[in-house]
Short mmCIF file of C-alpha atoms in Angstrom, two decimals:
data_model
loop_
_atom_site.label_atom_id
_atom_site.label_comp_id
_atom_site.label_asym_id
_atom_site.label_seq_id
_atom_site.Cartn_x
_atom_site.Cartn_y
_atom_site.Cartn_z
CA MET N 13 -6.09 32.09 42.97
CA GLY N 14 -5.29 29.47 40.30
CA LEU N 15 -7.75 28.18 37.73
CA GLN N 16 -11.10 29.95 37.62
CA VAL N 17 -14.05 28.74 35.58
CA TYR N 18 -16.90 31.17 35.05
CA THR N 19 -20.21 29.32 34.76
CA ALA N 20 -23.94 30.02 34.95
CA SER N 21 -26.12 27.82 37.15
CA VAL N 22 -29.20 29.38 35.60
CA THR N 23 -29.25 29.08 31.82
CA SER N 24 -31.85 28.15 29.23
CA SER N 25 -29.10 26.88 26.93
CA GLN N 26 -28.78 23.09 26.88
CA ALA N 27 -25.39 23.46 25.16
CA ILE N 28 -23.97 25.63 27.95
CA ARG N 29 -25.32 23.25 30.59
CA LYS N 30 -23.70 20.22 28.88
CA GLN N 31 -20.40 22.07 28.45
CA GLN N 32 -20.33 22.98 32.14
CA GLU N 33 -21.11 19.41 33.17
CA ARG N 34 -18.26 18.09 31.00
CA ILE N 35 -15.84 20.69 32.34
CA ASN N 36 -16.65 19.70 35.91
CA ALA N 37 -16.32 15.98 35.11
CA VAL N 38 -12.99 16.39 33.28
CA LEU N 39 -11.41 18.64 35.88
CA THR N 40 -12.62 16.52 38.79
CA SER N 41 -11.52 13.22 37.23
CA ASN N 42 -8.08 14.71 36.51
CA LYS N 43 -7.87 16.04 40.09
CA ILE N 44 -7.41 19.61 38.84
CA GLU N 45 -8.40 22.16 41.45
CA PHE N 46 -10.47 25.08 40.25
CA GLU N 47 -12.69 27.84 41.52
CA GLU N 48 -16.12 27.93 39.96
CA ILE N 49 -17.51 31.45 39.68
CA ASP N 50 -21.25 31.42 39.03
CA ILE N 51 -22.30 34.56 37.16
CA ALA N 52 -25.96 33.85 37.94
CA ILE N 53 -25.36 34.12 41.69
CA ILE N 54 -22.36 36.39 42.26
CA ASP N 55 -23.05 40.09 41.74
CA GLY N 56 -20.73 41.65 39.18
CA ALA N 57 -19.17 38.33 38.13
CA LYS N 58 -20.47 38.50 34.56
CA ASP N 59 -19.12 42.03 34.11
CA LYS N 60 -15.75 41.03 35.60
CA MET N 61 -15.54 37.97 33.32
CA ARG N 62 -16.22 40.13 30.28
CA GLN N 63 -13.81 42.86 31.39
CA LEU N 64 -10.95 40.42 32.06
CA ALA N 65 -11.47 38.79 28.66
CA GLY N 66 -11.91 42.10 26.83
CA ASN N 67 -15.21 41.02 25.29
CA ASP N 68 -18.51 42.56 26.37
CA LYS N 69 -20.62 39.83 24.73
CA LEU N 70 -18.90 36.79 26.27
CA LEU N 71 -21.01 33.93 27.63
CA PRO N 72 -19.92 31.19 30.03
CA PRO N 73 -18.17 28.87 30.39
CA GLN N 74 -14.87 30.79 30.31
CA PHE N 75 -11.45 29.96 31.74
CA PHE N 76 -8.98 32.18 33.57
CA PHE N 77 -5.79 31.62 35.53
CA ASP N 78 -5.06 34.25 38.17
CA ASN N 79 -7.44 36.55 36.26
CA LYS N 80 -5.57 35.99 32.96
CA TYR N 81 -7.94 34.92 30.20
CA LEU N 82 -7.23 31.42 28.86
CA GLY N 83 -10.18 30.82 26.55
CA ASP N 84 -13.62 29.33 26.18
CA TYR N 85 -15.03 25.81 26.01
CA THR N 86 -13.68 25.27 22.48
CA THR N 87 -10.16 26.10 23.66
CA PHE N 88 -10.59 23.75 26.63
CA ASP N 89 -11.77 20.93 24.36
CA GLU N 90 -8.86 21.50 21.94
CA LYS N 91 -6.35 21.31 24.81
CA ILE N 92 -7.83 17.98 25.88
CA GLU N 93 -7.52 16.63 22.33
CA ASP N 94 -3.92 17.89 22.10
CA GLY N 95 -2.96 16.33 25.45
CA LEU N 96 -2.30 19.77 26.94
CA LEU N 97 -5.02 19.92 29.60
CA LYS N 98 -2.69 20.20 32.61
CA GLN N 99 -0.65 22.96 30.96
CA PHE N 100 -3.82 24.84 29.97
CA CYS N 101 -5.23 24.61 33.50
CA SER N 102 -2.00 25.90 35.01
CA GLY N 103 -2.00 28.99 32.81
CA GLU N 104 0.88 27.93 30.55
#
């Protein structure tokens, strides 16, 4: 399964859209494989994302590794700043 990123292709939030674009750019440029799970298209994906994270108000983007919750965009950004992106994306 590996790294999973829950996103929303349909959103009125400019902030969410920009976060998702940056995530894609960073992961792609670092050659990190990931599965994008679009909660706007896949039935039940939003509920599963919220259940796995234990938060019924969660919004994308959210990160998981083998269905283990890793964090949100802020966590992702902090890991980049700390030089821990590869470890974060491998579930460490």
